[in-house]
């Protein structure tokens, strides 16, 4: 039997809760590595244009497999850029812009300008 845990909406979830890193604990190198990948920059730009918790993982149109997309989300979480929460079978995303900007002023603005 697989253990379940309650999701944000009260339903059971079979997957592990996402682990988040505080931006204050992220090195500049980790932030730059996370933002170096074009797919991750696309994810960040799309999240910047959405309201908090609006976008689920499956709504991003990027040319990678589901497993690779999951890894990209993990790298963004480890860099303090992304917060995720489960809502039933869906995983909702939030760009941690204010927190990341406090740690690395101007860095996210450069990434977002690149796509404009």
PDB file of N, CA, C and O in Angstrom, residues 74-107:
ATOM      1  N   UNK A  74      12.332  21.275 -10.725  1.00  0.00           N
ATOM      2  CA  UNK A  74      13.146  20.989  -9.554  1.00  0.00           C
ATOM      3  C   UNK A  74      14.339  21.946  -9.457  1.00  0.00           C
ATOM      4  O   UNK A  74      14.646  22.475  -8.378  1.00  0.00           O
ATOM      5  N   UNK A  75      15.008  22.178 -10.567  1.00  0.00           N
ATOM      6  CA  UNK A  75      16.153  23.095 -10.580  1.00  0.00           C
ATOM      7  C   UNK A  75      15.702  24.508 -10.198  1.00  0.00           C
ATOM      8  O   UNK A  75      16.378  25.200  -9.423  1.00  0.00           O
ATOM      9  N   UNK A  76      14.550  24.924 -10.709  1.00  0.00           N
ATOM     10  CA  UNK A  76      14.041  26.252 -10.368  1.00  0.00           C
ATOM     11  C   UNK A  76      13.675  26.353  -8.892  1.00  0.00           C
ATOM     12  O   UNK A  76      13.916  27.387  -8.258  1.00  0.00           O
ATOM     13  N   UNK A  77      13.123  25.280  -8.327  1.00  0.00           N
ATOM     14  CA  UNK A  77      12.827  25.275  -6.882  1.00  0.00           C
ATOM     15  C   UNK A  77      14.108  25.358  -6.075  1.00  0.00           C
ATOM     16  O   UNK A  77      14.204  26.097  -5.094  1.00  0.00           O
ATOM     17  N   UNK A  78      15.132  24.583  -6.480  1.00  0.00           N
ATOM     18  CA  UNK A  78      16.411  24.553  -5.764  1.00  0.00           C
ATOM     19  C   UNK A  78      17.125  25.893  -5.831  1.00  0.00           C
ATOM     20  O   UNK A  78      17.954  26.197  -4.968  1.00  0.00           O
ATOM     21  N   UNK A  79      16.809  26.701  -6.834  1.00  0.00           N
ATOM     22  CA  UNK A  79      17.422  28.019  -6.969  1.00  0.00           C
ATOM     23  C   UNK A  79      16.582  29.107  -6.299  1.00  0.00           C
ATOM     24  O   UNK A  79      16.919  30.291  -6.390  1.00  0.00           O
ATOM     25  N   UNK A  80      15.495  28.715  -5.647  1.00  0.00           N
ATOM     26  CA  UNK A  80      14.661  29.676  -4.946  1.00  0.00           C
ATOM     27  C   UNK A  80      13.763  30.498  -5.845  1.00  0.00           C
ATOM     28  O   UNK A  80      13.165  31.480  -5.406  1.00  0.00           O
ATOM     29  N   UNK A  81      13.644  30.115  -7.118  1.00  0.00           N
ATOM     30  CA  UNK A  81      12.837  30.874  -8.075  1.00  0.00           C
ATOM     31  C   UNK A  81      11.373  30.461  -8.111  1.00  0.00           C
ATOM     32  O   UNK A  81      10.528  31.233  -8.543  1.00  0.00           O
ATOM     33  N   UNK A  82      11.089  29.257  -7.690  1.00  0.00           N
ATOM     34  CA  UNK A  82       9.768  28.686  -7.896  1.00  0.00           C
ATOM     35  C   UNK A  82       9.233  28.086  -6.609  1.00  0.00           C
ATOM     36  O   UNK A  82       9.981  27.460  -5.856  1.00  0.00           O
ATOM     37  N   UNK A  83       7.961  28.292  -6.380  1.00  0.00           N
ATOM     38  CA  UNK A  83       7.260  27.616  -5.297  1.00  0.00           C
ATOM     39  C   UNK A  83       6.122  26.827  -5.934  1.00  0.00           C
ATOM     40  O   UNK A  83       5.462  27.316  -6.851  1.00  0.00           O
ATOM     41  N   UNK A  84       5.923  25.612  -5.462  1.00  0.00           N
ATOM     42  CA  UNK A  84       4.869  24.756  -5.991  1.00  0.00           C
ATOM     43  C   UNK A  84       4.019  24.212  -4.854  1.00  0.00           C
ATOM     44  O   UNK A  84       4.510  24.034  -3.742  1.00  0.00           O
ATOM     45  N   UNK A  85       2.745  23.953  -5.170  1.00  0.00           N
ATOM     46  CA  UNK A  85       1.870  23.298  -4.213  1.00  0.00           C
ATOM     47  C   UNK A  85       0.910  22.404  -4.980  1.00  0.00           C
ATOM     48  O   UNK A  85       0.573  22.681  -6.135  1.00  0.00           O
ATOM     49  N   UNK A  86       0.503  21.340  -4.327  1.00  0.00           N
ATOM     50  CA  UNK A  86      -0.399  20.384  -4.959  1.00  0.00           C
ATOM     51  C   UNK A  86      -1.839  20.756  -4.675  1.00  0.00           C
ATOM     52  O   UNK A  86      -2.186  21.167  -3.571  1.00  0.00           O
ATOM     53  N   UNK A  87      -2.667  20.596  -5.704  1.00  0.00           N
ATOM     54  CA  UNK A  87      -4.110  20.794  -5.597  1.00  0.00           C
ATOM     55  C   UNK A  87      -4.742  19.591  -6.287  1.00  0.00           C
ATOM     56  O   UNK A  87      -4.951  19.600  -7.493  1.00  0.00           O
ATOM     57  N   UNK A  88      -4.951  18.527  -5.508  1.00  0.00           N
ATOM     58  CA  UNK A  88      -5.438  17.280  -6.101  1.00  0.00           C
ATOM     59  C   UNK A  88      -4.374  16.723  -7.023  1.00  0.00           C
ATOM     60  O   UNK A  88      -3.202  16.656  -6.655  1.00  0.00           O
ATOM     61  N   UNK A  89      -4.732  16.378  -8.248  1.00  0.00           N
ATOM     62  CA  UNK A  89      -3.754  15.802  -9.170  1.00  0.00           C
ATOM     63  C   UNK A  89      -2.875  16.856  -9.848  1.00  0.00           C
ATOM     64  O   UNK A  89      -1.937  16.527 -10.553  1.00  0.00           O
ATOM     65  N   UNK A  90      -3.173  18.116  -9.626  1.00  0.00           N
ATOM     66  CA  UNK A  90      -2.431  19.188 -10.291  1.00  0.00           C
ATOM     67  C   UNK A  90      -1.396  19.791  -9.354  1.00  0.00           C
ATOM     68  O   UNK A  90      -1.580  19.824  -8.147  1.00  0.00           O
ATOM     69  N   UNK A  91      -0.312  20.261  -9.955  1.00  0.00           N
ATOM     70  CA  UNK A  91       0.713  20.981  -9.192  1.00  0.00           C
ATOM     71  C   UNK A  91       0.731  22.413  -9.698  1.00  0.00           C
ATOM     72  O   UNK A  91       0.993  22.668 -10.867  1.00  0.00           O
ATOM     73  N   UNK A  92       0.445  23.332  -8.792  1.00  0.00           N
ATOM     74  CA  UNK A  92       0.378  24.753  -9.119  1.00  0.00           C
ATOM     75  C   UNK A  92       1.724  25.419  -8.855  1.00  0.00           C
ATOM     76  O   UNK A  92       2.467  24.998  -7.965  1.00  0.00           O
ATOM     77  N   UNK A  93       2.006  26.472  -9.613  1.00  0.00           N
ATOM     78  CA  UNK A  93       3.308  27.128  -9.563  1.00  0.00           C
ATOM     79  C   UNK A  93       3.185  28.612  -9.278  1.00  0.00           C
ATOM     80  O   UNK A  93       2.240  29.266  -9.699  1.00  0.00           O
ATOM     81  N   UNK A  94       4.204  29.118  -8.595  1.00  0.00           N
ATOM     82  CA  UNK A  94       4.309  30.547  -8.306  1.00  0.00           C
ATOM     83  C   UNK A  94       5.760  30.969  -8.439  1.00  0.00           C
ATOM     84  O   UNK A  94       6.663  30.344  -7.874  1.00  0.00           O
ATOM     85  N   UNK A  95       6.006  32.026  -9.215  1.00  0.00           N
ATOM     86  CA  UNK A  95       7.340  32.605  -9.300  1.00  0.00           C
ATOM     87  C   UNK A  95       7.586  33.399  -8.023  1.00  0.00           C
ATOM     88  O   UNK A  95       6.769  34.238  -7.640  1.00  0.00           O
ATOM     89  N   UNK A  96       8.694  33.139  -7.374  1.00  0.00           N
ATOM     90  CA  UNK A  96       9.024  33.819  -6.114  1.00  0.00           C
ATOM     91  C   UNK A  96       9.796  35.106  -6.423  1.00  0.00           C
ATOM     92  O   UNK A  96      10.901  35.327  -5.947  1.00  0.00           O
ATOM     93  N   UNK A  97       9.174  35.951  -7.196  1.00  0.00           N
ATOM     94  CA  UNK A  97       9.855  37.137  -7.717  1.00  0.00           C
ATOM     95  C   UNK A  97      10.345  38.073  -6.622  1.00  0.00           C
ATOM     96  O   UNK A  97      11.502  38.484  -6.628  1.00  0.00           O
ATOM     97  N   UNK A  98       9.491  38.453  -5.706  1.00  0.00           N
ATOM     98  CA  UNK A  98       9.902  39.404  -4.661  1.00  0.00           C
ATOM     99  C   UNK A  98      11.053  38.846  -3.833  1.00  0.00           C
ATOM    100  O   UNK A  98      12.034  39.553  -3.551  1.00  0.00           O
ATOM    101  N   UNK A  99      10.960  37.578  -3.450  1.00  0.00           N
ATOM    102  CA  UNK A  99      11.999  36.961  -2.634  1.00  0.00           C
ATOM    103  C   UNK A  99      13.315  36.848  -3.402  1.00  0.00           C
ATOM    104  O   UNK A  99      14.393  37.105  -2.869  1.00  0.00           O
ATOM    105  N   UNK A 100      13.221  36.466  -4.692  1.00  0.00           N
ATOM    106  CA  UNK A 100      14.417  36.312  -5.514  1.00  0.00           C
ATOM    107  C   UNK A 100      15.047  37.678  -5.794  1.00  0.00           C
ATOM    108  O   UNK A 100      16.268  37.818  -5.749  1.00  0.00           O
ATOM    109  N   UNK A 101      14.193  38.684  -6.066  1.00  0.00           N
ATOM    110  CA  UNK A 101      14.710  40.044  -6.302  1.00  0.00           C
ATOM    111  C   UNK A 101      15.423  40.595  -5.076  1.00  0.00           C
ATOM    112  O   UNK A 101      16.408  41.334  -5.205  1.00  0.00           O
ATOM    113  N   UNK A 102      14.945  40.261  -3.889  1.00  0.00           N
ATOM    114  CA  UNK A 102      15.607  40.721  -2.668  1.00  0.00           C
ATOM    115  C   UNK A 102      17.007  40.120  -2.553  1.00  0.00           C
ATOM    116  O   UNK A 102      17.933  40.781  -2.076  1.00  0.00           O
ATOM    117  N   UNK A 103      17.167  38.889  -2.997  1.00  0.00           N
ATOM    118  CA  UNK A 103      18.466  38.202  -2.915  1.00  0.00           C
ATOM    119  C   UNK A 103      19.398  38.619  -4.053  1.00  0.00           C
ATOM    120  O   UNK A 103      20.590  38.805  -3.844  1.00  0.00           O
ATOM    121  N   UNK A 104      18.842  38.729  -5.266  1.00  0.00           N
ATOM    122  CA  UNK A 104      19.635  39.045  -6.464  1.00  0.00           C
ATOM    123  C   UNK A 104      18.974  40.197  -7.223  1.00  0.00           C
ATOM    124  O   UNK A 104      18.347  39.988  -8.269  1.00  0.00           O
ATOM    125  N   UNK A 105      19.109  41.424  -6.726  1.00  0.00           N
ATOM    126  CA  UNK A 105      18.436  42.561  -7.358  1.00  0.00           C
ATOM    127  C   UNK A 105      18.818  42.714  -8.832  1.00  0.00           C
ATOM    128  O   UNK A 105      19.997  42.707  -9.181  1.00  0.00           O
ATOM    129  N   UNK A 106      17.795  42.817  -9.686  1.00  0.00           N
ATOM    130  CA  UNK A 106      18.016  43.061 -11.105  1.00  0.00           C
ATOM    131  C   UNK A 106      18.225  41.827 -11.960  1.00  0.00           C
ATOM    132  O   UNK A 106      18.075  41.897 -13.182  1.00  0.00           O
ATOM    133  N   UNK A 107      18.588  40.698 -11.374  1.00  0.00           N
ATOM    134  CA  UNK A 107      18.882  39.509 -12.167  1.00  0.00           C
ATOM    135  C   UNK A 107      17.644  39.003 -12.915  1.00  0.00           C
ATOM    136  O   UNK A 107      17.693  38.722 -14.108  1.00  0.00           O
TER     137      UNK A 107
END
